[in-house]
Short mmCIF file of C-alpha atoms in Angstrom, two decimals:
data_model
loop_
_atom_site.label_atom_id
_atom_site.label_comp_id
_atom_site.label_asym_id
_atom_site.label_seq_id
_atom_site.Cartn_x
_atom_site.Cartn_y
_atom_site.Cartn_z
CA MET A 1 109.99 70.58 153.80
CA GLN A 2 111.84 67.37 153.06
CA SER A 3 114.80 65.91 152.77
CA ILE A 4 117.43 66.37 149.66
CA LYS A 5 120.47 65.39 149.08
CA THR A 6 122.20 67.89 147.36
CA PRO A 7 125.81 68.88 146.90
CA ILE A 8 127.51 71.14 148.94
CA LEU A 9 130.85 71.60 148.79
CA LYS A 10 133.36 72.84 145.37
CA PHE A 11 136.63 72.40 144.94
CA THR A 12 138.89 74.87 142.62
CA GLY A 13 142.65 74.54 142.07
CA ALA A 14 144.70 76.14 139.74
CA HIS A 15 145.55 72.48 137.61
CA MET A 16 141.45 71.01 138.75
CA ALA A 17 138.64 72.51 137.46
CA ASP A 18 135.64 72.64 140.71
CA ALA A 19 134.37 69.45 141.28
CA ILE A 20 131.93 68.30 143.39
CA ILE A 21 133.65 66.30 146.37
CA ALA A 22 130.99 65.86 149.22
CA THR A 23 127.06 65.82 149.88
CA ALA A 24 124.91 65.77 152.20
CA ASN A 25 120.95 66.67 153.40
CA THR A 26 119.38 68.71 154.74
CA ASN A 27 116.03 68.37 157.12
CA SER A 28 113.85 70.09 158.15
CA THR A 29 114.52 72.17 160.85
CA PRO A 30 114.57 75.74 159.77
CA GLY A 31 118.34 76.78 160.23
CA SER A 32 119.62 73.69 161.20
CA ILE A 33 123.81 73.35 160.45
CA VAL A 34 125.22 69.71 158.23
CA ASP A 35 128.71 68.86 159.61
CA VAL A 36 130.80 67.78 156.47
CA SER A 37 134.16 66.56 157.18
CA VAL A 38 137.12 66.96 154.05
CA GLU A 39 139.83 65.28 154.44
CA GLY A 40 143.29 67.51 153.55
CA ILE A 41 143.30 66.62 150.49
CA VAL A 42 140.63 66.31 147.75
CA CYS A 43 140.56 63.82 144.42
CA ARG A 44 139.76 63.97 141.84
CA LEU A 45 138.18 61.39 138.58
CA SER A 46 137.67 61.38 135.39
CA ILE A 47 136.86 58.91 132.39
CA GLU A 48 140.39 59.73 130.34
CA LYS A 49 139.74 59.55 126.04
CA ASN A 50 140.11 56.19 123.98
CA LYS A 51 142.41 56.34 120.84
CA TYR A 52 138.63 57.04 119.97
CA PHE A 53 138.25 59.93 120.97
CA ASP A 54 135.85 58.97 123.36
CA THR A 55 135.87 58.01 126.81
CA LEU A 56 134.22 54.43 125.84
CA PRO A 57 135.76 51.99 127.17
CA ILE A 58 138.00 49.51 124.68
CA ILE A 59 138.35 45.82 124.39
CA PRO A 60 141.99 44.85 124.14
CA THR A 61 143.00 43.18 121.54
CA ALA A 62 144.90 40.46 123.52
CA ALA A 63 141.54 40.45 125.38
CA ARG A 64 139.65 36.66 124.70
CA VAL A 65 135.52 36.62 125.04
CA GLU A 66 135.26 34.41 128.87
CA ASN A 67 131.80 33.56 128.47
CA GLU A 68 130.16 35.17 125.95
CA LYS A 69 132.25 38.62 128.00
CA ILE A 70 133.63 40.86 126.37
CA LEU A 71 136.48 42.33 128.88
CA TYR A 72 136.25 46.55 128.80
CA ARG A 73 138.92 48.54 128.90
CA VAL A 74 139.11 52.24 130.51
CA LYS A 75 141.75 54.89 131.52
CA VAL A 76 140.79 57.18 134.54
CA LYS A 77 142.62 60.11 135.73
CA ALA A 78 143.23 60.66 139.66
CA GLU A 79 144.18 64.54 140.06
CA LEU A 80 144.90 64.79 143.90
CA VAL A 81 145.13 68.39 146.47
CA GLN A 82 145.60 69.91 148.79
CA HIS A 83 142.96 71.22 150.71
CA SER A 84 144.33 73.59 152.89
CA ASN A 85 146.65 76.00 150.69
CA GLY A 86 145.63 74.43 146.49
CA LYS A 87 148.80 72.89 145.45
CA MET A 88 149.28 69.44 144.18
CA ALA A 89 149.73 66.68 146.15
CA CYS A 90 152.47 64.92 144.99
CA GLY A 91 154.25 61.46 145.85
CA GLN A 92 150.70 60.65 147.63
CA ALA A 93 150.07 57.20 147.87
CA LEU A 94 145.42 56.10 145.95
CA ASN A 95 143.96 53.74 146.61
CA ILE A 96 141.03 53.26 144.18
CA LYS A 97 137.91 50.57 144.95
CA SER A 98 135.25 49.43 142.85
CA ASN A 99 131.89 48.51 144.45
CA ARG A 100 131.43 45.29 142.66
CA SER A 101 134.20 43.38 143.33
CA ALA A 102 134.23 41.54 139.93
CA ASP A 103 136.42 44.97 138.77
CA LYS A 104 139.96 45.31 138.40
CA ILE A 105 141.88 48.25 139.16
CA ILE A 106 145.59 48.32 138.27
CA SER A 107 147.72 51.78 138.94
CA ASN A 108 150.98 53.08 140.45
CA GLY A 109 149.97 53.52 143.42
CA ARG A 110 150.82 56.40 143.89
CA THR A 111 150.83 60.76 141.92
CA ASP A 112 153.19 61.89 140.36
CA SER A 113 154.96 65.35 139.90
CA GLU A 114 151.52 67.14 138.87
CA GLY A 115 149.66 65.47 141.45
CA ILE A 116 147.99 62.97 138.86
CA MET A 117 148.16 59.44 138.29
CA PHE A 118 146.36 57.17 135.98
CA LEU A 119 144.94 54.17 137.12
CA THR A 120 143.25 51.03 134.35
CA LEU A 121 139.43 49.35 134.99
CA GLU A 122 139.10 46.64 133.69
CA THR A 123 136.07 44.14 134.15
CA TYR A 124 133.79 41.87 131.88
CA GLU A 125 130.83 42.97 133.90
CA ALA A 126 128.83 46.04 132.23
CA GLY A 127 126.42 47.33 133.76
CA SER A 128 126.57 50.76 136.35
CA LEU A 129 129.60 50.53 138.95
CA GLU A 130 131.41 53.44 141.07
CA LEU A 131 135.06 53.93 141.57
CA SER A 132 136.42 56.20 144.67
CA SER A 133 138.98 56.48 146.71
CA SER A 134 139.63 54.48 150.65
CA THR A 135 142.45 56.45 151.03
CA PRO A 136 142.44 57.64 155.05
CA GLY A 137 143.18 61.60 154.91
CA VAL A 138 141.56 61.69 150.71
CA THR A 139 138.33 62.69 150.50
CA SER A 140 136.45 62.31 146.63
CA ALA A 141 133.59 61.66 144.72
CA SER A 142 132.53 58.62 143.02
CA LEU A 143 132.53 58.47 139.52
CA LYS A 144 129.43 56.74 138.15
CA ILE A 145 130.95 53.99 135.53
CA VAL A 146 128.43 52.76 133.46
CA LEU A 147 129.72 50.02 130.91
CA LYS A 148 127.67 48.77 127.68
CA ASP A 149 129.27 49.89 124.17
CA ALA A 150 132.72 49.73 123.59
CA TRP A 151 135.28 49.81 120.81
CA TYR A 152 137.42 46.77 119.43
CA GLU A 153 141.66 48.89 119.80
CA SER A 154 142.18 46.40 116.71
CA LEU A 155 140.67 47.43 113.24
CA PHE A 156 139.06 44.27 112.14
CA LEU A 157 139.11 42.58 108.14
CA ILE A 158 135.69 43.28 106.64
CA THR A 159 135.31 40.63 103.81
CA GLY A 160 132.00 38.80 102.14
CA TYR A 161 131.05 35.23 101.93
CA ASN A 162 127.48 34.50 100.40
CA VAL A 163 125.16 30.75 98.91
CA CYS A 164 124.88 29.41 95.40
CA ASN A 165 121.79 30.78 93.89
CA GLU A 166 119.82 27.85 90.68
CA ILE A 167 120.15 30.86 88.03
CA ASP A 168 123.79 30.10 88.28
CA PHE A 169 124.20 26.78 87.20
CA SER A 170 123.52 24.98 83.93
CA GLY A 171 122.76 21.53 83.89
CA PRO A 172 120.01 20.07 83.03
CA LEU A 173 117.10 19.33 85.81
CA VAL A 174 117.06 16.41 87.69
CA GLU A 175 115.45 15.19 90.49
CA GLY A 176 117.15 15.10 94.55
CA THR A 177 116.20 13.58 97.17
CA GLY A 178 113.66 14.84 99.54
CA LEU A 179 112.90 17.73 96.83
CA GLN A 180 109.38 18.15 94.95
CA GLU A 181 110.74 19.94 91.54
CA LYS A 182 113.39 18.83 89.53
CA HIS A 183 116.48 21.32 89.87
CA LYS A 184 119.90 21.61 88.04
CA GLU A 185 122.38 18.92 88.25
CA ASP A 186 125.68 20.51 89.01
CA PHE A 187 123.56 23.05 91.86
CA LEU A 188 122.73 19.92 93.74
CA PHE A 189 126.04 17.48 93.59
CA GLY A 190 128.00 20.15 91.73
CA ALA A 191 130.73 21.10 93.65
CA ARG A 192 129.80 25.11 93.62
CA GLY A 193 126.42 24.25 94.92
CA ILE A 194 124.69 22.70 97.52
CA PRO A 195 127.19 19.86 97.93
CA MET A 196 130.24 22.33 99.18
CA GLN A 197 127.93 25.48 100.71
CA GLY A 198 125.39 23.59 102.44
CA THR A 199 122.33 25.45 101.87
CA GLY A 200 121.37 27.50 98.46
CA MET A 201 118.62 28.98 96.54
CA ASP A 202 116.72 27.96 93.68
CA THR A 203 114.88 29.93 91.02
CA ASN A 204 112.05 29.78 92.49
CA GLY A 205 113.46 32.05 95.34
CA LYS A 206 113.39 29.31 98.27
CA TYR A 207 116.27 27.87 100.03
CA ILE A 208 116.82 24.08 100.10
CA SER A 209 119.83 22.50 101.51
CA LEU A 210 121.51 19.39 101.94
CA LEU A 211 120.04 17.20 104.55
CA HIS A 212 122.77 14.40 104.50
CA MET A 213 126.07 13.28 102.29
CA ARG A 214 126.94 9.73 103.12
CA GLY A 215 129.31 9.01 99.94
CA HIS A 216 132.31 10.99 98.69
CA TRP A 217 133.59 13.55 96.19
CA ILE A 218 134.46 12.40 92.89
CA ALA A 219 137.62 14.48 92.25
CA ASN A 220 137.98 15.73 88.32
CA SER A 221 141.06 15.77 86.06
CA ARG A 222 143.12 18.42 88.56
CA GLY A 223 141.90 15.61 91.29
CA ALA A 224 139.79 18.45 93.41
CA PRO A 225 136.10 17.52 94.14
CA ASP A 226 133.37 18.15 91.18
CA HIS A 227 130.77 16.33 92.18
CA VAL A 228 128.47 13.72 93.92
CA LEU A 229 126.36 10.87 93.33
CA SER A 230 122.55 11.89 93.86
CA GLN A 231 122.00 8.14 95.52
CA ASP A 232 124.32 10.13 98.20
CA THR A 233 122.85 13.14 99.07
CA ALA A 234 119.30 13.91 100.21
CA PHE A 235 117.56 17.81 100.58
CA GLN A 236 115.27 19.05 102.09
CA TYR A 237 113.92 23.08 102.19
CA VAL A 238 114.34 25.60 104.77
CA SER A 239 112.86 29.63 105.04
CA ALA A 240 116.02 30.67 105.86
CA VAL A 241 120.78 30.24 105.63
CA LYS A 242 121.13 28.82 109.49
CA GLY A 243 124.83 30.12 110.79
CA LYS A 244 125.99 28.55 113.72
CA PHE A 245 124.36 30.99 116.56
CA GLY A 246 121.20 31.25 114.67
CA LEU A 247 119.60 31.96 111.20
CA VAL A 248 121.76 34.18 108.69
CA LYS A 249 119.93 37.04 106.76
CA GLU A 250 121.51 39.08 103.60
CA ASN A 251 123.40 42.18 105.09
CA HIS A 252 122.56 41.92 108.70
CA SER A 253 124.76 38.80 109.66
CA ILE A 254 128.11 38.30 109.71
CA ALA A 255 130.39 35.36 110.70
CA VAL A 256 132.53 36.02 113.63
CA ASP A 257 135.55 34.01 115.39
CA PRO A 258 133.75 33.55 119.14
CA HIS A 259 136.53 34.17 120.81
CA VAL A 260 136.33 37.83 119.41
CA ILE A 261 133.28 38.79 119.48
CA PRO A 262 130.63 37.36 121.62
CA PRO A 263 127.74 34.75 120.06
CA ARG A 264 124.30 36.86 118.39
CA ALA A 265 126.32 39.99 119.51
CA GLN A 266 125.22 43.29 118.29
CA VAL A 267 128.27 45.34 116.60
CA ASP A 268 128.49 48.22 114.45
CA ILE A 269 131.12 48.53 111.45
CA ASP A 270 132.05 51.57 110.27
CA GLY A 271 130.75 52.17 106.87
CA VAL A 272 128.73 49.24 107.10
CA GLY A 273 126.12 49.81 109.42
CA LEU A 274 125.04 47.08 112.01
CA ARG A 275 125.46 43.31 112.18
CA PHE A 276 125.01 40.57 113.68
CA ALA A 277 127.20 37.82 114.83
CA ASP A 278 125.42 34.72 113.76
CA ASP A 279 127.67 32.91 112.38
CA LYS A 280 131.33 31.69 112.22
CA GLY A 281 134.05 30.15 109.92
CA SER A 282 136.88 27.98 110.35
CA LYS A 283 138.58 30.77 108.00
CA ILE A 284 137.72 33.67 110.15
CA VAL A 285 140.01 34.29 112.73
CA SER A 286 140.44 36.61 114.88
CA TYR A 287 140.05 40.50 113.61
CA HIS A 288 137.59 38.99 110.49
CA ILE A 289 134.14 39.25 110.12
CA ASP A 290 133.07 37.64 107.24
CA ASN A 291 129.79 39.42 105.99
CA PHE A 292 126.54 37.72 104.93
CA LEU A 293 125.65 39.26 101.17
CA GLY A 294 122.64 36.84 100.28
CA SER A 295 122.68 33.84 97.27
CA GLY A 296 124.31 34.65 93.95
CA LYS A 297 127.13 36.44 92.20
CA ALA A 298 125.11 39.12 92.08
CA VAL A 299 125.43 40.06 95.20
CA VAL A 300 129.08 40.09 94.99
CA GLN A 301 130.18 41.63 92.76
CA VAL A 302 127.88 44.58 94.26
CA TRP A 303 129.19 43.75 97.34
CA LEU A 304 133.22 44.21 95.74
CA SER A 305 131.11 46.84 94.01
CA GLU A 306 131.41 48.85 97.44
CA GLY A 307 134.82 49.24 98.21
CA VAL A 308 134.44 47.51 101.65
CA ASN A 309 135.84 44.20 101.19
CA GLY A 310 140.00 43.93 102.48
CA THR A 311 139.61 46.52 104.24
CA HIS A 312 140.17 46.83 108.05
CA ARG A 313 137.79 49.27 109.93
CA ARG A 314 137.46 49.10 113.29
CA VAL A 315 133.87 47.96 114.91
CA LYS A 316 132.11 48.98 118.21
CA PHE A 317 130.80 46.75 120.25
CA LEU A 318 126.91 47.60 121.93
CA GLY A 319 125.87 45.86 124.54
CA ASP A 320 122.20 44.51 125.92
#
């Protein structure tokens, strides 16, 4: 007979659902007895539902990314019952510990008048962990938790951004340093073109990026940047738009505040879908996501017609 670890004791109280509170190993000897020690108080641990009515962890509004990791917060409920009579153990001291040293447990240390204590688990470490009681006289089965996906507590402002497309420009065709073909002058040197945006798509569907701009902007009559001089700029053909953390793809990449969403992280935006944090922007601060739309005015018009731009939406962090 093979030794098998199996639950052998359940406890049912007036305010507690059936809960396995002890396990033991059987052995190969017929008629053998397995001793299980159950203390005077039984503790049942469970995960409380969050504001979105599931048991995923929450990423607190005030939390900031550390070492490209998000802060997980989980609310846990501890119910204590006296083993001898099934009554709730009110005012009972209770200490809950994790099997991982990096995890932080926050509680008031005692059960309330209904024998219940709520505690908070906070950690930057994803993966599996177990919570259990370390209080003498209290028996509890371990609560196993896997930290991976999590909801952001705050909603995000959703906007969109694009790069320029040569089809939206009307200037004469001119040469540019580093380019094999002529392109529209205002596309290459104007304030709405590549010098301001860094990258643009030409009429053949190829991306052109600014290699360098050594001069300064020539202002218009209102004092705003108008154009740069051709001799001060150089360009190069590139395969894609380059973001701060990787190549940027339309309706795939987003610009984020890396203090809130880690670089290269994957998130699920309500009503938008899966996106990757491939970029950041100077104006993208805190709970703001900028969705990369592609190139040209047409993609912006489509985006604005969908009713997403400027709305606040919940976002789920998707762990590895």
